[in-house]
Amino acid sequence: MLQYIGHERRGELERFVTQKLLGVVKSVARQELDNPTWMRKVARLSKKSYPQMRVTVLEFLDTTIFDLSNENCIAFLNPLLESWDIDLATFCIEIVLNRRVAPGHHKTFEFMERGPDKTSGEEPGLKDFLQDPLLSGDVSEEELLFLRTLTFENKRPTPLYYYRELQSLRDPLHFQPPTKKVPA
């Protein structure tokens, strides 16, 4: 599936897709690196021993798109990637990871058109919210990522809006607990 990626000459689109695939799989590998159960599952899928897989993962984490080899693809990418697809009309990339070894098994990367008023990339109200330590002093990276995804066509939210959105996000009444995974 991914063997064409290892070639020296790549186009920009192939490089971009490869970089996204590599980034998603590396993220899972970093998250699970110290988990022996996960490492054994991946080793079994790759037909390697636990020590061999540990070395493979550590080497893989140092890999860039420019030195990605067929061996990396066979040993590590293939077992973790179930499928991927790109819509060339929208450049939307959908990546489905093997649910037996990858938490959050579906990732989507999309491009979106922005109007001329969005060139700064961040809402003025969000900037003001972030500059006020009384409102945003304890905002986590995950919460900040969420707040940055909020977009508005015809409205300009105030810093107070972002504070209330943050409180709503933190309210346990608004979310159900995650379902427990059944061991494979």
mmCIF file with all atom_site columns, C-alpha atoms in Angstrom:
data_model
loop_
_atom_site.group_PDB
_atom_site.id
_atom_site.type_symbol
_atom_site.label_atom_id
_atom_site.label_alt_id
_atom_site.label_comp_id
_atom_site.label_asym_id
_atom_site.label_entity_id
_atom_site.label_seq_id
_atom_site.pdbx_PDB_ins_code
_atom_site.Cartn_x
_atom_site.Cartn_y
_atom_site.Cartn_z
_atom_site.occupancy
_atom_site.B_iso_or_equiv
_atom_site.pdbx_formal_charge
_atom_site.auth_seq_id
_atom_site.auth_comp_id
_atom_site.auth_asym_id
_atom_site.auth_atom_id
_atom_site.pdbx_PDB_model_num
ATOM 1   C CA . MET A 1 1   ? 0.000   0.000   0.000  1.00 0.00 ? 1   MET A CA 1
ATOM 2   C CA . LEU A 1 2   ? 2.699   2.532   0.951  1.00 0.00 ? 2   LEU A CA 1
ATOM 3   C CA . GLN A 1 3   ? 5.684   1.213   -0.940 1.00 0.00 ? 3   GLN A CA 1
ATOM 4   C CA . TYR A 1 4   ? 5.713   4.029   -3.490 1.00 0.00 ? 4   TYR A CA 1
ATOM 5   C CA . ILE A 1 5   ? 6.403   6.505   -0.681 1.00 0.00 ? 5   ILE A CA 1
ATOM 6   C CA . GLY A 1 6   ? 9.983   5.385   -0.112 1.00 0.00 ? 6   GLY A CA 1
ATOM 7   C CA . HIS A 1 7   ? 11.245  6.643   -3.483 1.00 0.00 ? 7   HIS A CA 1
ATOM 8   C CA . GLU A 1 8   ? 13.688  9.551   -3.617 1.00 0.00 ? 8   GLU A CA 1
ATOM 9   C CA . ARG A 1 9   ? 11.659  11.735  -5.994 1.00 0.00 ? 9   ARG A CA 1
ATOM 10  C CA . ARG A 1 10  ? 8.330   12.841  -4.636 1.00 0.00 ? 10  ARG A CA 1
ATOM 11  C CA . GLY A 1 11  ? 5.859   15.455  -5.696 1.00 0.00 ? 11  GLY A CA 1
ATOM 12  C CA . GLU A 1 12  ? 4.571   18.048  -3.265 1.00 0.00 ? 12  GLU A CA 1
ATOM 13  C CA . LEU A 1 13  ? 1.221   16.311  -2.824 1.00 0.00 ? 13  LEU A CA 1
ATOM 14  C CA . GLU A 1 14  ? 2.843   12.943  -2.125 1.00 0.00 ? 14  GLU A CA 1
ATOM 15  C CA . ARG A 1 15  ? 5.218   14.594  0.338  1.00 0.00 ? 15  ARG A CA 1
ATOM 16  C CA . PHE A 1 16  ? 2.301   16.285  2.096  1.00 0.00 ? 16  PHE A CA 1
ATOM 17  C CA . VAL A 1 17  ? 0.257   13.065  2.348  1.00 0.00 ? 17  VAL A CA 1
ATOM 18  C CA . THR A 1 18  ? 3.302   11.121  3.537  1.00 0.00 ? 18  THR A CA 1
ATOM 19  C CA . GLN A 1 19  ? 4.026   13.767  6.154  1.00 0.00 ? 19  GLN A CA 1
ATOM 20  C CA . LYS A 1 20  ? 0.457   13.563  7.486  1.00 0.00 ? 20  LYS A CA 1
ATOM 21  C CA . LEU A 1 21  ? 0.510   9.739   7.592  1.00 0.00 ? 21  LEU A CA 1
ATOM 22  C CA . LEU A 1 22  ? 3.883   9.760   9.308  1.00 0.00 ? 22  LEU A CA 1
ATOM 23  C CA . GLY A 1 23  ? 2.750   12.409  11.794 1.00 0.00 ? 23  GLY A CA 1
ATOM 24  C CA . VAL A 1 24  ? -0.374  10.489  12.798 1.00 0.00 ? 24  VAL A CA 1
ATOM 25  C CA . VAL A 1 25  ? 1.472   7.191   13.260 1.00 0.00 ? 25  VAL A CA 1
ATOM 26  C CA . LYS A 1 26  ? 4.354   8.881   15.126 1.00 0.00 ? 26  LYS A CA 1
ATOM 27  C CA . SER A 1 27  ? 1.855   10.496  17.468 1.00 0.00 ? 27  SER A CA 1
ATOM 28  C CA . VAL A 1 28  ? 0.427   7.084   18.348 1.00 0.00 ? 28  VAL A CA 1
ATOM 29  C CA . ALA A 1 29  ? 3.920   5.618   18.729 1.00 0.00 ? 29  ALA A CA 1
ATOM 30  C CA . ARG A 1 30  ? 5.042   8.412   21.076 1.00 0.00 ? 30  ARG A CA 1
ATOM 31  C CA . GLN A 1 31  ? 1.870   8.061   23.136 1.00 0.00 ? 31  GLN A CA 1
ATOM 32  C CA . GLU A 1 32  ? 2.225   4.278   23.477 1.00 0.00 ? 32  GLU A CA 1
ATOM 33  C CA . LEU A 1 33  ? 6.031   3.927   23.563 1.00 0.00 ? 33  LEU A CA 1
ATOM 34  C CA . ASP A 1 34  ? 6.190   2.932   27.223 1.00 0.00 ? 34  ASP A CA 1
ATOM 35  C CA . ASN A 1 35  ? 3.155   0.634   27.048 1.00 0.00 ? 35  ASN A CA 1
ATOM 36  C CA . PRO A 1 36  ? 4.431   -2.988  26.874 1.00 0.00 ? 36  PRO A CA 1
ATOM 37  C CA . THR A 1 37  ? 0.969   -4.363  26.030 1.00 0.00 ? 37  THR A CA 1
ATOM 38  C CA . TRP A 1 38  ? 0.709   -2.067  23.019 1.00 0.00 ? 38  TRP A CA 1
ATOM 39  C CA . MET A 1 39  ? 4.265   -2.852  21.956 1.00 0.00 ? 39  MET A CA 1
ATOM 40  C CA . ARG A 1 40  ? 3.531   -6.600  22.047 1.00 0.00 ? 40  ARG A CA 1
ATOM 41  C CA . LYS A 1 41  ? 0.375   -6.162  19.927 1.00 0.00 ? 41  LYS A CA 1
ATOM 42  C CA . VAL A 1 42  ? 2.276   -4.204  17.293 1.00 0.00 ? 42  VAL A CA 1
ATOM 43  C CA . ALA A 1 43  ? 5.149   -6.718  17.401 1.00 0.00 ? 43  ALA A CA 1
ATOM 44  C CA . ARG A 1 44  ? 2.684   -9.556  16.797 1.00 0.00 ? 44  ARG A CA 1
ATOM 45  C CA . LEU A 1 45  ? 1.115   -7.695  13.841 1.00 0.00 ? 45  LEU A CA 1
ATOM 46  C CA . SER A 1 46  ? 4.585   -7.046  12.413 1.00 0.00 ? 46  SER A CA 1
ATOM 47  C CA . LYS A 1 47  ? 5.777   -10.599 13.076 1.00 0.00 ? 47  LYS A CA 1
ATOM 48  C CA . LYS A 1 48  ? 8.641   -9.330  15.240 1.00 0.00 ? 48  LYS A CA 1
ATOM 49  C CA . SER A 1 49  ? 9.797   -9.944  18.778 1.00 0.00 ? 49  SER A CA 1
ATOM 50  C CA . TYR A 1 50  ? 9.146   -7.395  21.504 1.00 0.00 ? 50  TYR A CA 1
ATOM 51  C CA . PRO A 1 51  ? 12.813  -6.195  21.603 1.00 0.00 ? 51  PRO A CA 1
ATOM 52  C CA . GLN A 1 52  ? 12.937  -5.947  17.783 1.00 0.00 ? 52  GLN A CA 1
ATOM 53  C CA . MET A 1 53  ? 9.725   -3.923  17.772 1.00 0.00 ? 53  MET A CA 1
ATOM 54  C CA . ARG A 1 54  ? 10.980  -1.589  20.490 1.00 0.00 ? 54  ARG A CA 1
ATOM 55  C CA . VAL A 1 55  ? 14.086  -0.822  18.397 1.00 0.00 ? 55  VAL A CA 1
ATOM 56  C CA . THR A 1 56  ? 11.922  -0.415  15.266 1.00 0.00 ? 56  THR A CA 1
ATOM 57  C CA . VAL A 1 57  ? 9.629   2.059   17.029 1.00 0.00 ? 57  VAL A CA 1
ATOM 58  C CA . LEU A 1 58  ? 12.541  4.100   18.383 1.00 0.00 ? 58  LEU A CA 1
ATOM 59  C CA . GLU A 1 59  ? 14.137  4.212   14.926 1.00 0.00 ? 59  GLU A CA 1
ATOM 60  C CA . PHE A 1 60  ? 10.774  5.060   13.374 1.00 0.00 ? 60  PHE A CA 1
ATOM 61  C CA . LEU A 1 61  ? 10.340  8.049   15.699 1.00 0.00 ? 61  LEU A CA 1
ATOM 62  C CA . ASP A 1 62  ? 13.588  9.488   14.277 1.00 0.00 ? 62  ASP A CA 1
ATOM 63  C CA . THR A 1 63  ? 12.420  8.961   10.674 1.00 0.00 ? 63  THR A CA 1
ATOM 64  C CA . THR A 1 64  ? 11.545  11.862  8.397  1.00 0.00 ? 64  THR A CA 1
ATOM 65  C CA . ILE A 1 65  ? 9.712   11.700  5.088  1.00 0.00 ? 65  ILE A CA 1
ATOM 66  C CA . PHE A 1 66  ? 13.079  11.962  3.370  1.00 0.00 ? 66  PHE A CA 1
ATOM 67  C CA . ASP A 1 67  ? 14.529  8.818   4.924  1.00 0.00 ? 67  ASP A CA 1
ATOM 68  C CA . LEU A 1 68  ? 11.366  6.706   5.192  1.00 0.00 ? 68  LEU A CA 1
ATOM 69  C CA . SER A 1 69  ? 12.176  3.255   3.886  1.00 0.00 ? 69  SER A CA 1
ATOM 70  C CA . ASN A 1 70  ? 10.088  0.356   2.631  1.00 0.00 ? 70  ASN A CA 1
ATOM 71  C CA . GLU A 1 71  ? 11.154  -1.502  5.780  1.00 0.00 ? 71  GLU A CA 1
ATOM 72  C CA . ASN A 1 72  ? 9.612   1.274   7.926  1.00 0.00 ? 72  ASN A CA 1
ATOM 73  C CA . CYS A 1 73  ? 6.395   0.967   5.948  1.00 0.00 ? 73  CYS A CA 1
ATOM 74  C CA . ILE A 1 74  ? 6.204   -2.800  6.200  1.00 0.00 ? 74  ILE A CA 1
ATOM 75  C CA . ALA A 1 75  ? 7.315   -3.044  9.826  1.00 0.00 ? 75  ALA A CA 1
ATOM 76  C CA . PHE A 1 76  ? 5.395   -0.169  11.297 1.00 0.00 ? 76  PHE A CA 1
ATOM 77  C CA . LEU A 1 77  ? 3.111   1.869   9.052  1.00 0.00 ? 77  LEU A CA 1
ATOM 78  C CA . ASN A 1 78  ? 1.237   -1.062  7.519  1.00 0.00 ? 78  ASN A CA 1
ATOM 79  C CA . PRO A 1 79  ? 0.238   -2.622  10.870 1.00 0.00 ? 79  PRO A CA 1
ATOM 80  C CA . LEU A 1 80  ? -0.997  0.722   12.255 1.00 0.00 ? 80  LEU A CA 1
ATOM 81  C CA . LEU A 1 81  ? -2.669  2.174   9.151  1.00 0.00 ? 81  LEU A CA 1
ATOM 82  C CA . GLU A 1 82  ? -5.893  0.495   8.148  1.00 0.00 ? 82  GLU A CA 1
ATOM 83  C CA . SER A 1 83  ? -6.550  2.854   5.252  1.00 0.00 ? 83  SER A CA 1
ATOM 84  C CA . TRP A 1 84  ? -6.189  6.395   4.028  1.00 0.00 ? 84  TRP A CA 1
ATOM 85  C CA . ASP A 1 85  ? -7.859  8.405   1.325  1.00 0.00 ? 85  ASP A CA 1
ATOM 86  C CA . ILE A 1 86  ? -7.510  11.854  -0.168 1.00 0.00 ? 86  ILE A CA 1
ATOM 87  C CA . ASP A 1 87  ? -10.208 13.797  -1.949 1.00 0.00 ? 87  ASP A CA 1
ATOM 88  C CA . LEU A 1 88  ? -8.287  15.689  -4.614 1.00 0.00 ? 88  LEU A CA 1
ATOM 89  C CA . ALA A 1 89  ? -11.120 18.175  -5.095 1.00 0.00 ? 89  ALA A CA 1
ATOM 90  C CA . THR A 1 90  ? -10.985 19.365  -1.469 1.00 0.00 ? 90  THR A CA 1
ATOM 91  C CA . PHE A 1 91  ? -7.598  17.990  -0.345 1.00 0.00 ? 91  PHE A CA 1
ATOM 92  C CA . CYS A 1 92  ? -9.369  16.339  2.588  1.00 0.00 ? 92  CYS A CA 1
ATOM 93  C CA . ILE A 1 93  ? -7.244  13.479  3.924  1.00 0.00 ? 93  ILE A CA 1
ATOM 94  C CA . GLU A 1 94  ? -8.950  10.759  5.930  1.00 0.00 ? 94  GLU A CA 1
ATOM 95  C CA . ILE A 1 95  ? -6.732  8.366   7.863  1.00 0.00 ? 95  ILE A CA 1
ATOM 96  C CA . VAL A 1 96  ? -8.139  5.263   9.541  1.00 0.00 ? 96  VAL A CA 1
ATOM 97  C CA . LEU A 1 97  ? -5.850  3.551   12.017 1.00 0.00 ? 97  LEU A CA 1
ATOM 98  C CA . ASN A 1 98  ? -6.009  -0.075  13.086 1.00 0.00 ? 98  ASN A CA 1
ATOM 99  C CA . ARG A 1 99  ? -8.459  0.133   15.992 1.00 0.00 ? 99  ARG A CA 1
ATOM 100 C CA . ARG A 1 100 ? -6.771  -2.784  17.790 1.00 0.00 ? 100 ARG A CA 1
ATOM 101 C CA . VAL A 1 101 ? -3.595  -0.756  18.339 1.00 0.00 ? 101 VAL A CA 1
ATOM 102 C CA . ALA A 1 102 ? -4.451  2.902   17.813 1.00 0.00 ? 102 ALA A CA 1
ATOM 103 C CA . PRO A 1 103 ? -6.628  5.066   20.046 1.00 0.00 ? 103 PRO A CA 1
ATOM 104 C CA . GLY A 1 104 ? -8.688  7.644   18.187 1.00 0.00 ? 104 GLY A CA 1
ATOM 105 C CA . HIS A 1 105 ? -8.593  5.497   15.102 1.00 0.00 ? 105 HIS A CA 1
ATOM 106 C CA . HIS A 1 106 ? -10.025 8.041   12.625 1.00 0.00 ? 106 HIS A CA 1
ATOM 107 C CA . LYS A 1 107 ? -8.261  11.293  11.730 1.00 0.00 ? 107 LYS A CA 1
ATOM 108 C CA . THR A 1 108 ? -9.325  13.855  9.133  1.00 0.00 ? 108 THR A CA 1
ATOM 109 C CA . PHE A 1 109 ? -7.276  16.764  7.814  1.00 0.00 ? 109 PHE A CA 1
ATOM 110 C CA . GLU A 1 110 ? -9.100  19.374  5.759  1.00 0.00 ? 110 GLU A CA 1
ATOM 111 C CA . PHE A 1 111 ? -8.326  22.608  4.045  1.00 0.00 ? 111 PHE A CA 1
ATOM 112 C CA . MET A 1 112 ? -10.832 25.396  4.219  1.00 0.00 ? 112 MET A CA 1
ATOM 113 C CA . GLU A 1 113 ? -11.186 28.639  2.380  1.00 0.00 ? 113 GLU A CA 1
ATOM 114 C CA . ARG A 1 114 ? -10.847 31.782  4.442  1.00 0.00 ? 114 ARG A CA 1
ATOM 115 C CA . GLY A 1 115 ? -12.068 35.201  3.516  1.00 0.00 ? 115 GLY A CA 1
ATOM 116 C CA . PRO A 1 116 ? -9.792  38.242  3.440  1.00 0.00 ? 116 PRO A CA 1
ATOM 117 C CA . ASP A 1 117 ? -10.757 39.194  7.003  1.00 0.00 ? 117 ASP A CA 1
ATOM 118 C CA . LYS A 1 118 ? -9.335  35.904  8.333  1.00 0.00 ? 118 LYS A CA 1
ATOM 119 C CA . THR A 1 119 ? -5.722  36.419  7.254  1.00 0.00 ? 119 THR A CA 1
ATOM 120 C CA . SER A 1 120 ? -4.499  36.716  10.832 1.00 0.00 ? 120 SER A CA 1
ATOM 121 C CA . GLY A 1 121 ? -5.878  33.220  11.496 1.00 0.00 ? 121 GLY A CA 1
ATOM 122 C CA . GLU A 1 122 ? -7.176  34.063  14.963 1.00 0.00 ? 122 GLU A CA 1
ATOM 123 C CA . GLU A 1 123 ? -10.303 35.882  16.059 1.00 0.00 ? 123 GLU A CA 1
ATOM 124 C CA . PRO A 1 124 ? -9.609  39.232  17.789 1.00 0.00 ? 124 PRO A CA 1
ATOM 125 C CA . GLY A 1 125 ? -11.835 38.159  20.709 1.00 0.00 ? 125 GLY A CA 1
ATOM 126 C CA . LEU A 1 126 ? -9.773  35.000  21.143 1.00 0.00 ? 126 LEU A CA 1
ATOM 127 C CA . LYS A 1 127 ? -6.559  37.041  21.142 1.00 0.00 ? 127 LYS A CA 1
ATOM 128 C CA . ASP A 1 128 ? -7.980  39.338  23.822 1.00 0.00 ? 128 ASP A CA 1
ATOM 129 C CA . PHE A 1 129 ? -9.186  36.317  25.818 1.00 0.00 ? 129 PHE A CA 1
ATOM 130 C CA . LEU A 1 130 ? -5.695  34.770  25.710 1.00 0.00 ? 130 LEU A CA 1
ATOM 131 C CA . GLN A 1 131 ? -4.064  38.027  26.810 1.00 0.00 ? 131 GLN A CA 1
ATOM 132 C CA . ASP A 1 132 ? -6.272  38.264  29.904 1.00 0.00 ? 132 ASP A CA 1
ATOM 133 C CA . PRO A 1 133 ? -4.862  35.904  32.579 1.00 0.00 ? 133 PRO A CA 1
ATOM 134 C CA . LEU A 1 134 ? -8.042  36.173  34.666 1.00 0.00 ? 134 LEU A CA 1
ATOM 135 C CA . LEU A 1 135 ? -10.030 34.631  31.807 1.00 0.00 ? 135 LEU A CA 1
ATOM 136 C CA . SER A 1 136 ? -7.515  32.249  30.247 1.00 0.00 ? 136 SER A CA 1
ATOM 137 C CA . GLY A 1 137 ? -4.864  31.658  32.903 1.00 0.00 ? 137 GLY A CA 1
ATOM 138 C CA . ASP A 1 138 ? -5.463  27.918  33.221 1.00 0.00 ? 138 ASP A CA 1
ATOM 139 C CA . VAL A 1 139 ? -6.502  27.028  29.664 1.00 0.00 ? 139 VAL A CA 1
ATOM 140 C CA . SER A 1 140 ? -4.992  23.704  28.576 1.00 0.00 ? 140 SER A CA 1
ATOM 141 C CA . GLU A 1 141 ? -3.426  23.001  25.190 1.00 0.00 ? 141 GLU A CA 1
ATOM 142 C CA . GLU A 1 142 ? -6.371  20.735  24.258 1.00 0.00 ? 142 GLU A CA 1
ATOM 143 C CA . GLU A 1 143 ? -8.892  23.431  25.227 1.00 0.00 ? 143 GLU A CA 1
ATOM 144 C CA . LEU A 1 144 ? -6.954  26.064  23.312 1.00 0.00 ? 144 LEU A CA 1
ATOM 145 C CA . LEU A 1 145 ? -6.909  23.834  20.237 1.00 0.00 ? 145 LEU A CA 1
ATOM 146 C CA . PHE A 1 146 ? -10.696 23.543  20.483 1.00 0.00 ? 146 PHE A CA 1
ATOM 147 C CA . LEU A 1 147 ? -11.209 27.302  20.905 1.00 0.00 ? 147 LEU A CA 1
ATOM 148 C CA . ARG A 1 148 ? -9.062  27.970  17.854 1.00 0.00 ? 148 ARG A CA 1
ATOM 149 C CA . THR A 1 149 ? -11.258 25.694  15.718 1.00 0.00 ? 149 THR A CA 1
ATOM 150 C CA . LEU A 1 150 ? -14.311 27.865  16.334 1.00 0.00 ? 150 LEU A CA 1
ATOM 151 C CA . THR A 1 151 ? -15.067 29.965  13.271 1.00 0.00 ? 151 THR A CA 1
ATOM 152 C CA . PHE A 1 152 ? -17.659 32.646  12.666 1.00 0.00 ? 152 PHE A CA 1
ATOM 153 C CA . GLU A 1 153 ? -18.934 34.018  9.371  1.00 0.00 ? 153 GLU A CA 1
ATOM 154 C CA . ASN A 1 154 ? -20.748 37.196  10.420 1.00 0.00 ? 154 ASN A CA 1
ATOM 155 C CA . LYS A 1 155 ? -20.037 37.535  14.142 1.00 0.00 ? 155 LYS A CA 1
ATOM 156 C CA . ARG A 1 156 ? -17.072 38.642  16.183 1.00 0.00 ? 156 ARG A CA 1
ATOM 157 C CA . PRO A 1 157 ? -17.158 36.995  19.614 1.00 0.00 ? 157 PRO A CA 1
ATOM 158 C CA . THR A 1 158 ? -15.840 38.800  22.670 1.00 0.00 ? 158 THR A CA 1
ATOM 159 C CA . PRO A 1 159 ? -13.285 37.487  25.181 1.00 0.00 ? 159 PRO A CA 1
ATOM 160 C CA . LEU A 1 160 ? -16.209 36.719  27.497 1.00 0.00 ? 160 LEU A CA 1
ATOM 161 C CA . TYR A 1 161 ? -17.674 34.402  24.841 1.00 0.00 ? 161 TYR A CA 1
ATOM 162 C CA . TYR A 1 162 ? -14.455 32.350  24.834 1.00 0.00 ? 162 TYR A CA 1
ATOM 163 C CA . TYR A 1 163 ? -14.441 32.248  28.637 1.00 0.00 ? 163 TYR A CA 1
ATOM 164 C CA . ARG A 1 164 ? -18.022 30.934  28.682 1.00 0.00 ? 164 ARG A CA 1
ATOM 165 C CA . GLU A 1 165 ? -17.218 28.441  25.917 1.00 0.00 ? 165 GLU A CA 1
ATOM 166 C CA . LEU A 1 166 ? -14.304 27.202  28.024 1.00 0.00 ? 166 LEU A CA 1
ATOM 167 C CA . GLN A 1 167 ? -16.552 26.815  31.080 1.00 0.00 ? 167 GLN A CA 1
ATOM 168 C CA . SER A 1 168 ? -19.108 24.942  29.004 1.00 0.00 ? 168 SER A CA 1
ATOM 169 C CA . LEU A 1 169 ? -16.359 22.660  27.686 1.00 0.00 ? 169 LEU A CA 1
ATOM 170 C CA . ARG A 1 170 ? -15.258 21.885  31.245 1.00 0.00 ? 170 ARG A CA 1
ATOM 171 C CA . ASP A 1 171 ? -18.749 21.233  32.608 1.00 0.00 ? 171 ASP A CA 1
ATOM 172 C CA . PRO A 1 172 ? -19.067 17.454  33.184 1.00 0.00 ? 172 PRO A CA 1
ATOM 173 C CA . LEU A 1 173 ? -22.839 17.661  32.636 1.00 0.00 ? 173 LEU A CA 1
ATOM 174 C CA . HIS A 1 174 ? -22.249 18.458  28.968 1.00 0.00 ? 174 HIS A CA 1
ATOM 175 C CA . PHE A 1 175 ? -20.252 15.314  28.156 1.00 0.00 ? 175 PHE A CA 1
ATOM 176 C CA . GLN A 1 176 ? -20.610 11.606  28.669 1.00 0.00 ? 176 GLN A CA 1
ATOM 177 C CA . PRO A 1 177 ? -17.625 9.637   29.971 1.00 0.00 ? 177 PRO A CA 1
ATOM 178 C CA . PRO A 1 178 ? -15.617 7.793   27.308 1.00 0.00 ? 178 PRO A CA 1
ATOM 179 C CA . THR A 1 179 ? -16.618 4.218   26.685 1.00 0.00 ? 179 THR A CA 1
ATOM 180 C CA . LYS A 1 180 ? -14.169 1.608   27.916 1.00 0.00 ? 180 LYS A CA 1
ATOM 181 C CA . LYS A 1 181 ? -12.278 -0.307  25.252 1.00 0.00 ? 181 LYS A CA 1
ATOM 182 C CA . VAL A 1 182 ? -12.677 -4.027  25.111 1.00 0.00 ? 182 VAL A CA 1
ATOM 183 C CA . PRO A 1 183 ? -9.233  -5.725  25.015 1.00 0.00 ? 183 PRO A CA 1
ATOM 184 C CA . ALA A 1 184 ? -8.412  -7.312  21.673 1.00 0.00 ? 184 ALA A CA 1
#
